[in-house]
mmCIF file with all atom_site columns, C-alpha atoms in Angstrom:
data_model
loop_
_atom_site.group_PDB
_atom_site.id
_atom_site.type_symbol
_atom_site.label_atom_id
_atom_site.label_alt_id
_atom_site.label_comp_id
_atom_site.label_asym_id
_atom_site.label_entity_id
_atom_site.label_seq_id
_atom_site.pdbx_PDB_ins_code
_atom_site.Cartn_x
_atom_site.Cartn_y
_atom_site.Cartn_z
_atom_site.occupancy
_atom_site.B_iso_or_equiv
_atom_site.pdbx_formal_charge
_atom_site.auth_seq_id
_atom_site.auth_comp_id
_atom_site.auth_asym_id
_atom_site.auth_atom_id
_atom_site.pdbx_PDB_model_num
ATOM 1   C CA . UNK A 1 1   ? 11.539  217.069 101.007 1.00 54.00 ? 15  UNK A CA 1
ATOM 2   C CA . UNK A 1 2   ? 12.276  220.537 100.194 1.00 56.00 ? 16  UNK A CA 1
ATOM 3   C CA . UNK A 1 3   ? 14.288  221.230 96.820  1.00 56.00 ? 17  UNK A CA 1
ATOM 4   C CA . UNK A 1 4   ? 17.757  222.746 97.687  1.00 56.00 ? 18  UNK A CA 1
ATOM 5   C CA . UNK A 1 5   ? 17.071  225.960 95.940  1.00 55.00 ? 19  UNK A CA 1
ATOM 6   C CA . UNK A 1 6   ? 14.746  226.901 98.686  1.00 55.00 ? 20  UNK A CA 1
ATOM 7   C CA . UNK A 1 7   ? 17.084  226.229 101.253 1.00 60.00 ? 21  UNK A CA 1
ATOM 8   C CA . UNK A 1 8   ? 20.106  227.676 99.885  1.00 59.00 ? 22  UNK A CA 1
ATOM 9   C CA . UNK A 1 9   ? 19.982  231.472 99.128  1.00 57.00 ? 23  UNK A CA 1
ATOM 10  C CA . UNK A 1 10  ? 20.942  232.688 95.866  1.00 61.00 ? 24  UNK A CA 1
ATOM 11  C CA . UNK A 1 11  ? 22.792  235.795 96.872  1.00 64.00 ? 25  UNK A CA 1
ATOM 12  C CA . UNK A 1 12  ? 25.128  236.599 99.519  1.00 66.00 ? 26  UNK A CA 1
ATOM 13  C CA . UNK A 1 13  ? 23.141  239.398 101.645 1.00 63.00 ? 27  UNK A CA 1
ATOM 14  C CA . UNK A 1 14  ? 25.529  242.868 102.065 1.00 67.00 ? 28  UNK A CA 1
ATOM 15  C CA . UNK A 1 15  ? 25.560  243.986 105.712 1.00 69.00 ? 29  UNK A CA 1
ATOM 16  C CA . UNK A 1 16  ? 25.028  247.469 105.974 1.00 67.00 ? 30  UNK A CA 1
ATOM 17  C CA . UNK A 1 17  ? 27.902  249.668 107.999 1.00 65.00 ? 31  UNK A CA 1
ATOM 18  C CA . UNK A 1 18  ? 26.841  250.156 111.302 1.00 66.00 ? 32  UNK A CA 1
ATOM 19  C CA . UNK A 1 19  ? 25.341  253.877 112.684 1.00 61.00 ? 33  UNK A CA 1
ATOM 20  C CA . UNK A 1 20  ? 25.571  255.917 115.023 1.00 58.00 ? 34  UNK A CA 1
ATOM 21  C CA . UNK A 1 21  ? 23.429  258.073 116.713 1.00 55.00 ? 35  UNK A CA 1
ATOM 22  C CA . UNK A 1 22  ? 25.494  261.233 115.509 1.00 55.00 ? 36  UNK A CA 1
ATOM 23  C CA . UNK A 1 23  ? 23.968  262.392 112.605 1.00 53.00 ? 37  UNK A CA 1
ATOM 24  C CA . UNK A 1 24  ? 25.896  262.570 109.191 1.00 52.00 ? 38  UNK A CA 1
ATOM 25  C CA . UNK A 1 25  ? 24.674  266.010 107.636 1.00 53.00 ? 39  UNK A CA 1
ATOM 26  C CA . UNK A 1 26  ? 27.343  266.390 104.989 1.00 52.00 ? 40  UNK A CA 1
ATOM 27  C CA . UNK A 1 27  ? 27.093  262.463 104.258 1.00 51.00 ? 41  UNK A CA 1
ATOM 28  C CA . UNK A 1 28  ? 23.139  262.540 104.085 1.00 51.00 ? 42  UNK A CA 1
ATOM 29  C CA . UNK A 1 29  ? 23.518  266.061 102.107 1.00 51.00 ? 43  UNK A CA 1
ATOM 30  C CA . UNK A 1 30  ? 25.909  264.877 99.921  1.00 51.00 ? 44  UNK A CA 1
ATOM 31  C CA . UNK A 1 31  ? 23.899  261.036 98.997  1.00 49.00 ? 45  UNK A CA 1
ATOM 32  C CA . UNK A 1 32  ? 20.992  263.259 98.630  1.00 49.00 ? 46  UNK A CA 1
ATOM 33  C CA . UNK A 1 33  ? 21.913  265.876 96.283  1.00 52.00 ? 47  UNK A CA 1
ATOM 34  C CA . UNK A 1 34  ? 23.268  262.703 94.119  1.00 50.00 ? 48  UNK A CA 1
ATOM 35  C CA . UNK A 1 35  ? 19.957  261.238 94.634  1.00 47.00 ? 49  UNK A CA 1
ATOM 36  C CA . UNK A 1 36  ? 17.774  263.947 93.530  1.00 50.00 ? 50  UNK A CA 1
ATOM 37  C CA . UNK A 1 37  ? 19.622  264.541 90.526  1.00 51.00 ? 51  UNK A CA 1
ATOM 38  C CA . UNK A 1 38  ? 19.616  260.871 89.374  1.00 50.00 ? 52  UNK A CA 1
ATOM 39  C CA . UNK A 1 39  ? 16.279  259.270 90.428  1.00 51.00 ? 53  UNK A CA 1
ATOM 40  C CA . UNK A 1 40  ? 13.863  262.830 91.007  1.00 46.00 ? 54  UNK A CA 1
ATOM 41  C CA . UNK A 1 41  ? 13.586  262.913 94.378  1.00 50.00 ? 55  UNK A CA 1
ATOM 42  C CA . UNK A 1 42  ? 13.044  259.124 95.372  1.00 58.00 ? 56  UNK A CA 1
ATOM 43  C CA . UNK A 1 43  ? 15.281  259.039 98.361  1.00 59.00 ? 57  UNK A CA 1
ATOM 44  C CA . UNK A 1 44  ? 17.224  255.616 99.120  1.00 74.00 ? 58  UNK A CA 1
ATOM 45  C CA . UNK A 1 45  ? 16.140  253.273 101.775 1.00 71.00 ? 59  UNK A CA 1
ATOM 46  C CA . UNK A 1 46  ? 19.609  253.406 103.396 1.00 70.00 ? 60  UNK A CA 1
ATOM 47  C CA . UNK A 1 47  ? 19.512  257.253 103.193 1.00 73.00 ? 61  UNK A CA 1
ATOM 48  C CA . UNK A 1 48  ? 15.870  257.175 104.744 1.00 70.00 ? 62  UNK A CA 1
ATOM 49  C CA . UNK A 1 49  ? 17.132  254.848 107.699 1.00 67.00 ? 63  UNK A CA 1
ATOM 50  C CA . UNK A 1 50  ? 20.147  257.144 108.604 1.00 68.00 ? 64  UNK A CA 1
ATOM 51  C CA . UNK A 1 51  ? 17.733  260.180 108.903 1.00 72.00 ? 65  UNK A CA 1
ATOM 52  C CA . UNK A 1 52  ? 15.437  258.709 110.702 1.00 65.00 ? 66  UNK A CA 1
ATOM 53  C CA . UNK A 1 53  ? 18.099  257.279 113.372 1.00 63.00 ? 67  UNK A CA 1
ATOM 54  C CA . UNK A 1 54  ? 19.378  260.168 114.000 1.00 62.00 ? 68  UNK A CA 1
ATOM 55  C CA . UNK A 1 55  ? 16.072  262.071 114.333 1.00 56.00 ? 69  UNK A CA 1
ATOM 56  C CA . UNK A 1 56  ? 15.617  258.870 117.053 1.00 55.00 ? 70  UNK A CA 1
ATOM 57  C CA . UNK A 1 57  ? 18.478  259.597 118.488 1.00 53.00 ? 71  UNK A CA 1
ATOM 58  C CA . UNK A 1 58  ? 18.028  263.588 118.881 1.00 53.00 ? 72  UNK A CA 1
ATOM 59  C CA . UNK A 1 59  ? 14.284  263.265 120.105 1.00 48.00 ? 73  UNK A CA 1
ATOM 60  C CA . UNK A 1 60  ? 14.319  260.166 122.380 1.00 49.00 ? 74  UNK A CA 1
ATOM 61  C CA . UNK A 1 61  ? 10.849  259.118 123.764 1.00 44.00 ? 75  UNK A CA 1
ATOM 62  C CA . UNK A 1 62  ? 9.489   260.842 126.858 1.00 39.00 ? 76  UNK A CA 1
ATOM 63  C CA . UNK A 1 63  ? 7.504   259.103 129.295 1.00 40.00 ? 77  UNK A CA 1
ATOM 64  C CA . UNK A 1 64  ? 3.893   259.861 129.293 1.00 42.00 ? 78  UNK A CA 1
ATOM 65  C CA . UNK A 1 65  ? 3.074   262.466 131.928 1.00 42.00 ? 79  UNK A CA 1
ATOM 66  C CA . UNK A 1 66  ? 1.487   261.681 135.074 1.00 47.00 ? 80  UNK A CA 1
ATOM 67  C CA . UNK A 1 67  ? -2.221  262.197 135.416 1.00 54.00 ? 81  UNK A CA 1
ATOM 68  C CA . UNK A 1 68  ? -3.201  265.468 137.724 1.00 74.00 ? 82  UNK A CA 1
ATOM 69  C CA . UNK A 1 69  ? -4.887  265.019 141.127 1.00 77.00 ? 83  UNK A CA 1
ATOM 70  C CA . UNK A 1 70  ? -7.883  266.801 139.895 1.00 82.00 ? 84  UNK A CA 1
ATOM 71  C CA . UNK A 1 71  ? -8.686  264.530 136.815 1.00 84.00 ? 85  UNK A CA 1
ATOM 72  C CA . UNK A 1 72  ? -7.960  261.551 139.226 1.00 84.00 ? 86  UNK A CA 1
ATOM 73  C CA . UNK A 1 73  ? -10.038 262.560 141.943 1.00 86.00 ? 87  UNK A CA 1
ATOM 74  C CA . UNK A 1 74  ? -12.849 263.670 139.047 1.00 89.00 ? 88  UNK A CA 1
ATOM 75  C CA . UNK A 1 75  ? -12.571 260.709 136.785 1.00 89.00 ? 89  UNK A CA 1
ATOM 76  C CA . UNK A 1 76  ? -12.932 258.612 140.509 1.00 89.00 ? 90  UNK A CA 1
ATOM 77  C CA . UNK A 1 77  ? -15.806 260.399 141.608 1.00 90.00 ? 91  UNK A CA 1
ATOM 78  C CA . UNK A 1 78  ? -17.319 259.517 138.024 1.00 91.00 ? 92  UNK A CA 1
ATOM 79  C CA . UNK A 1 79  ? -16.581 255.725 138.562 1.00 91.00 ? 93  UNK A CA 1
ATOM 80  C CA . UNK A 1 80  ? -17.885 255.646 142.095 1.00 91.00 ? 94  UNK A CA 1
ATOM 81  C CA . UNK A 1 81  ? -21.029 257.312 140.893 1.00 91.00 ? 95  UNK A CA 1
ATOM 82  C CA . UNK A 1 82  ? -21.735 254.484 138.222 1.00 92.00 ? 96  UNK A CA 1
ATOM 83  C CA . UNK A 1 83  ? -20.710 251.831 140.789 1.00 90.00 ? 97  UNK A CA 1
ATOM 84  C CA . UNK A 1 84  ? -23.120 253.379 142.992 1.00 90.00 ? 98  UNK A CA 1
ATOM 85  C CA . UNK A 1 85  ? -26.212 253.440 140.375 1.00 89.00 ? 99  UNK A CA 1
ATOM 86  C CA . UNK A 1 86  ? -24.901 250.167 138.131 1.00 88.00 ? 100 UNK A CA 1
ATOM 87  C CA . UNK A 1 87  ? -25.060 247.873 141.341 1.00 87.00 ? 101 UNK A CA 1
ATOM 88  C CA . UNK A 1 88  ? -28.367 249.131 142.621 1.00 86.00 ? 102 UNK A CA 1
ATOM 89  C CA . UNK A 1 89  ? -30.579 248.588 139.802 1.00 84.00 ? 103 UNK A CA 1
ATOM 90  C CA . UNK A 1 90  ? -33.330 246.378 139.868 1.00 83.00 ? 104 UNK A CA 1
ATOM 91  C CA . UNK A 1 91  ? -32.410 243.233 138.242 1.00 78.00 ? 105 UNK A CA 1
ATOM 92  C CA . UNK A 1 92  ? -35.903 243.360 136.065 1.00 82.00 ? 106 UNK A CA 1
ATOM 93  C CA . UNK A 1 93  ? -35.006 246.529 134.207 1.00 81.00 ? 107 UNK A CA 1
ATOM 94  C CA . UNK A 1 94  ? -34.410 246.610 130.601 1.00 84.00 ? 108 UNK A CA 1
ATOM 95  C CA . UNK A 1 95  ? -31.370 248.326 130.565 1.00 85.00 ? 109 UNK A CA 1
ATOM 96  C CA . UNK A 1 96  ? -29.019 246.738 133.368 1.00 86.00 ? 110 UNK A CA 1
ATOM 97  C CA . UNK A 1 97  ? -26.897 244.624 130.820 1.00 86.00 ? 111 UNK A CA 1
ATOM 98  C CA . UNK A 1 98  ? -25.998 248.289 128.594 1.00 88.00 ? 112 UNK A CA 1
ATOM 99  C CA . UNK A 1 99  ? -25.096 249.699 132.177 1.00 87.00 ? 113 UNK A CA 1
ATOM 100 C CA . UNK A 1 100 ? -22.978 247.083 133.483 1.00 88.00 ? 114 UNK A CA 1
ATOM 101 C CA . UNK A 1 101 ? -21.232 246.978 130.021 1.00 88.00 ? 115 UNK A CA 1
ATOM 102 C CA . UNK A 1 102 ? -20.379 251.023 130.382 1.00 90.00 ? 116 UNK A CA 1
ATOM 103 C CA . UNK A 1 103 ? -19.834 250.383 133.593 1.00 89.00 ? 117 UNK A CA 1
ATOM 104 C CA . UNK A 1 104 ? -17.108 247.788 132.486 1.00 90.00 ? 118 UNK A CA 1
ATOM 105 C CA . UNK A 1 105 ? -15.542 249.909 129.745 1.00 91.00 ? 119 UNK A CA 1
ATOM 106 C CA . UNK A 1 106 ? -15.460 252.934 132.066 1.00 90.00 ? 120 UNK A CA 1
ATOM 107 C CA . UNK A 1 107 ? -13.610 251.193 135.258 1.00 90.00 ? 121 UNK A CA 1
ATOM 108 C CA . UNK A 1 108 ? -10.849 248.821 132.972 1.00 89.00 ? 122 UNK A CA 1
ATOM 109 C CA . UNK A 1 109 ? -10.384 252.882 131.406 1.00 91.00 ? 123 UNK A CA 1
ATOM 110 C CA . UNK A 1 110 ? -9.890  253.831 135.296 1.00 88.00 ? 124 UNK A CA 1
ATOM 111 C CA . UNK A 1 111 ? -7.676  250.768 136.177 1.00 87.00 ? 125 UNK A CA 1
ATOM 112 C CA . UNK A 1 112 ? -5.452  251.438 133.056 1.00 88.00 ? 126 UNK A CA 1
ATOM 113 C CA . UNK A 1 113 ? -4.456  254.726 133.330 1.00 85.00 ? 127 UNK A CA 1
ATOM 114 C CA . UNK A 1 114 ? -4.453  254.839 137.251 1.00 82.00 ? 128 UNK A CA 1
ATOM 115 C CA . UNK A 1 115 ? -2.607  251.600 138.028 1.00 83.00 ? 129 UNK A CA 1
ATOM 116 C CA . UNK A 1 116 ? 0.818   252.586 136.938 1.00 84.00 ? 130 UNK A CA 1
ATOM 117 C CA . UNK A 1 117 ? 1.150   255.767 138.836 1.00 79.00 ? 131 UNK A CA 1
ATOM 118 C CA . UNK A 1 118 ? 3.595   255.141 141.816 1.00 78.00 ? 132 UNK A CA 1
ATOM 119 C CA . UNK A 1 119 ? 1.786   258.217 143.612 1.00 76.00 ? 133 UNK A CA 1
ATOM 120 C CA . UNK A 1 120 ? -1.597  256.490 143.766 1.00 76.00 ? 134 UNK A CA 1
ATOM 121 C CA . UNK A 1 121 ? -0.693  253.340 144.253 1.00 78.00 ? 135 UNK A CA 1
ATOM 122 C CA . UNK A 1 122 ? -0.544  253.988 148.079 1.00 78.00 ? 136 UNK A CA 1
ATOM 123 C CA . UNK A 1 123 ? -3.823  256.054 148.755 1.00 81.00 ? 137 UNK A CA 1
ATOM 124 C CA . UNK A 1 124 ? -6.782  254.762 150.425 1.00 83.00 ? 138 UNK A CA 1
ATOM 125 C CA . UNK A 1 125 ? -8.804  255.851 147.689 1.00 85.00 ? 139 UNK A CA 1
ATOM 126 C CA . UNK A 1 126 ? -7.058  254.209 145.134 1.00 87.00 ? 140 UNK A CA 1
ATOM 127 C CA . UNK A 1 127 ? -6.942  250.481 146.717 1.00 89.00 ? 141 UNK A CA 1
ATOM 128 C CA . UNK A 1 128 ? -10.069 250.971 147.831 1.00 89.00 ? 142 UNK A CA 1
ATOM 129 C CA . UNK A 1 129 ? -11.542 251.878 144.549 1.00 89.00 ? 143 UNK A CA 1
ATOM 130 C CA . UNK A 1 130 ? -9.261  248.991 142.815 1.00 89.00 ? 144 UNK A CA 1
ATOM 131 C CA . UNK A 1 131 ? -10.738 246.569 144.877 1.00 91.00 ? 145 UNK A CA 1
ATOM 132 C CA . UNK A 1 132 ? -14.599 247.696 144.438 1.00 91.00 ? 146 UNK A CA 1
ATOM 133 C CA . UNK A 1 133 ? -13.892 247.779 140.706 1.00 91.00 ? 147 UNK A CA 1
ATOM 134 C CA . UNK A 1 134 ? -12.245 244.284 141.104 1.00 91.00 ? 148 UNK A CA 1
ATOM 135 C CA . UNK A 1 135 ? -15.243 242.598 142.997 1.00 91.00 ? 149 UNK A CA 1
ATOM 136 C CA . UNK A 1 136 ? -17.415 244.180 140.890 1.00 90.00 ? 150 UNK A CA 1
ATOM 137 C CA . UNK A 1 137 ? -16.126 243.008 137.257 1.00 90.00 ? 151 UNK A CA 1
ATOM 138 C CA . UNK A 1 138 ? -15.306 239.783 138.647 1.00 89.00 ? 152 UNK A CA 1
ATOM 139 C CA . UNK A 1 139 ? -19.218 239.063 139.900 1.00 90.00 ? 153 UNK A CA 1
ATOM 140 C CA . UNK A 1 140 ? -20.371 240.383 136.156 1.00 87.00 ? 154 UNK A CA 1
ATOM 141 C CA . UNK A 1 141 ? -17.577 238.177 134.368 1.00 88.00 ? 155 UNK A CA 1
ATOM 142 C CA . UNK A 1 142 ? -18.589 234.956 136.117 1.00 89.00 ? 156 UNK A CA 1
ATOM 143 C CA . UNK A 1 143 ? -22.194 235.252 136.413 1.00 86.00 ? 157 UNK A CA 1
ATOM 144 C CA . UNK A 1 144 ? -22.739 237.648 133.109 1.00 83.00 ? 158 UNK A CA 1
ATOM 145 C CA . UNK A 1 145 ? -24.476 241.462 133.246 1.00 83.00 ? 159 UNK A CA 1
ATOM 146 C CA . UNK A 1 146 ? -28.121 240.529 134.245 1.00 82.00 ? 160 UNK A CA 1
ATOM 147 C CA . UNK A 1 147 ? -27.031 238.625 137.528 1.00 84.00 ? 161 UNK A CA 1
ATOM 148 C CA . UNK A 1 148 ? -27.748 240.862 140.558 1.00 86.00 ? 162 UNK A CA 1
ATOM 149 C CA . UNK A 1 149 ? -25.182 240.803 143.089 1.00 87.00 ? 163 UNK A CA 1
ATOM 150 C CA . UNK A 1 150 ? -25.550 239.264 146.375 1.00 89.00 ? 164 UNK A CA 1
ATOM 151 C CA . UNK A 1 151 ? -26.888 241.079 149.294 1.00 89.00 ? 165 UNK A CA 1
ATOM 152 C CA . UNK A 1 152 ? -22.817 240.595 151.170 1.00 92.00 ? 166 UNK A CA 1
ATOM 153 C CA . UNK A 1 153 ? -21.087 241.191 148.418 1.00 91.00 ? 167 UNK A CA 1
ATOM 154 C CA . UNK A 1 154 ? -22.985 244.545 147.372 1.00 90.00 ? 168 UNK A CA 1
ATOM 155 C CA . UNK A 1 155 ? -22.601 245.525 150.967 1.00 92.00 ? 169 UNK A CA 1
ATOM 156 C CA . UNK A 1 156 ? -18.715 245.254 150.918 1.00 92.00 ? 170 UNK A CA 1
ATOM 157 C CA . UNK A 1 157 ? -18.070 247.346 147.457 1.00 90.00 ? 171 UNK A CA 1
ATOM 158 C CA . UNK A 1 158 ? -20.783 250.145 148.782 1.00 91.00 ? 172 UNK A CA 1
ATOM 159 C CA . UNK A 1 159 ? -18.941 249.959 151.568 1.00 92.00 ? 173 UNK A CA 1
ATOM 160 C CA . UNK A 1 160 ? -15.038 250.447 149.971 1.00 91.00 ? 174 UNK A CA 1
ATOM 161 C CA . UNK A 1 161 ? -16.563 253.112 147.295 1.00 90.00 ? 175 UNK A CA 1
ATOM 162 C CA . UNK A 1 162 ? -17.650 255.131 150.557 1.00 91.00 ? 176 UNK A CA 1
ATOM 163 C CA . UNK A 1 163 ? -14.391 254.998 152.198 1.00 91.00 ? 177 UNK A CA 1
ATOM 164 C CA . UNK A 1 164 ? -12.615 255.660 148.834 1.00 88.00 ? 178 UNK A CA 1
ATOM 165 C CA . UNK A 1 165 ? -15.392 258.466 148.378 1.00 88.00 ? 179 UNK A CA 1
ATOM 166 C CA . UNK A 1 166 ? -14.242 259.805 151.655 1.00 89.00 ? 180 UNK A CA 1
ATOM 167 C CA . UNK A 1 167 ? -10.979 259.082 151.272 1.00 86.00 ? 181 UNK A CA 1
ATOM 168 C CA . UNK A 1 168 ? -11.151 261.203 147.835 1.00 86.00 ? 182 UNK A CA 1
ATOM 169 C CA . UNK A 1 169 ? -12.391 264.650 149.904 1.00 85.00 ? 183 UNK A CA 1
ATOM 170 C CA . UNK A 1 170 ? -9.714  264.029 152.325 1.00 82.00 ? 184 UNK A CA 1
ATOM 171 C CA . UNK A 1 171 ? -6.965  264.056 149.807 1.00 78.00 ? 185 UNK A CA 1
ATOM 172 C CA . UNK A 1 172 ? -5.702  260.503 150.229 1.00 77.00 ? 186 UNK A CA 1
#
């Protein structure tokens, strides 16, 4: 059982008044002058919060900017390209499991910064490339980086990356 001193508290916790996101200059100016002159320059934790709400509150976050078409349709060409020579290796070289893991890093990259644009989300190039990507990862996560892909299965993602590919010099 736990001893009562750890359940009740010894104090009685002091809210703290409630802010606004108007700043208080002449309140922050004043607290701080007092402040520097009795505890050299050590400014209070209340005083620290108040500045930086209002700083909040005069800079709100901006949403991060939308990628360009040009770094989409280069970073896409990129991907396609290591698709292209990842997938068509022969399974007896040395260095297929340090491809398929770049190849890995470099598409969940792709998928994460393309996915949430609402202007790509309805190009062929785009769902086409998602879904090559998708087959792709998913053969290397069940079956690990040294298992060549099936003779139907590599035929359907060359297939998608060349109408993505096309797709791409089209402008869609």
């Amino acid at each position: 059982m736990a001893s009562p001193t750890l359940i009740t508290p010894t104090s009685t916790p002091k809210s703290l008044p409630p802010t606004s996101c108007k700043p208080k200059y002449s309140t922050i100016a004043a607290a701080t002058s007092t402040t520097l002159s009795t505890t050299a320059a050590q400014p209070r934790r209340r005083e620290f919060l108040s500045i930086a709400s209002s700083v909040l509150c005069l800079n709100p976050l901006l949403p991060a900017l939308a990628a360009s078409d040009e770094e989409y349709v280069k970073e896409t060409e990129e991907v396609i390209n290591k698709v292209r020579n990842t997938i068509t290796m022969d399974k007896n070289d040395p260095n297929v499991a340090e491809a398929v893991a770049e190849l890995r890093e470099t598409s969940n990259s792709w998928v994460a910064k393309y996915r949430r644009e609402k202007a790509l989300l309805g190009r062929v190039s785009f769902r086409d490339m998602y879904s090559a990507l998708n087959a792709v990862s998913g053969h290397y996560i069940s079956f690990g980086p040294t298992a060549p892909i099936p003779a139907k299965r590599k035929a359907r993602i060359l297939e998608e990356v060349d109408t993505a590919e096309k797709a791409l010099q089209r402008g869609r």
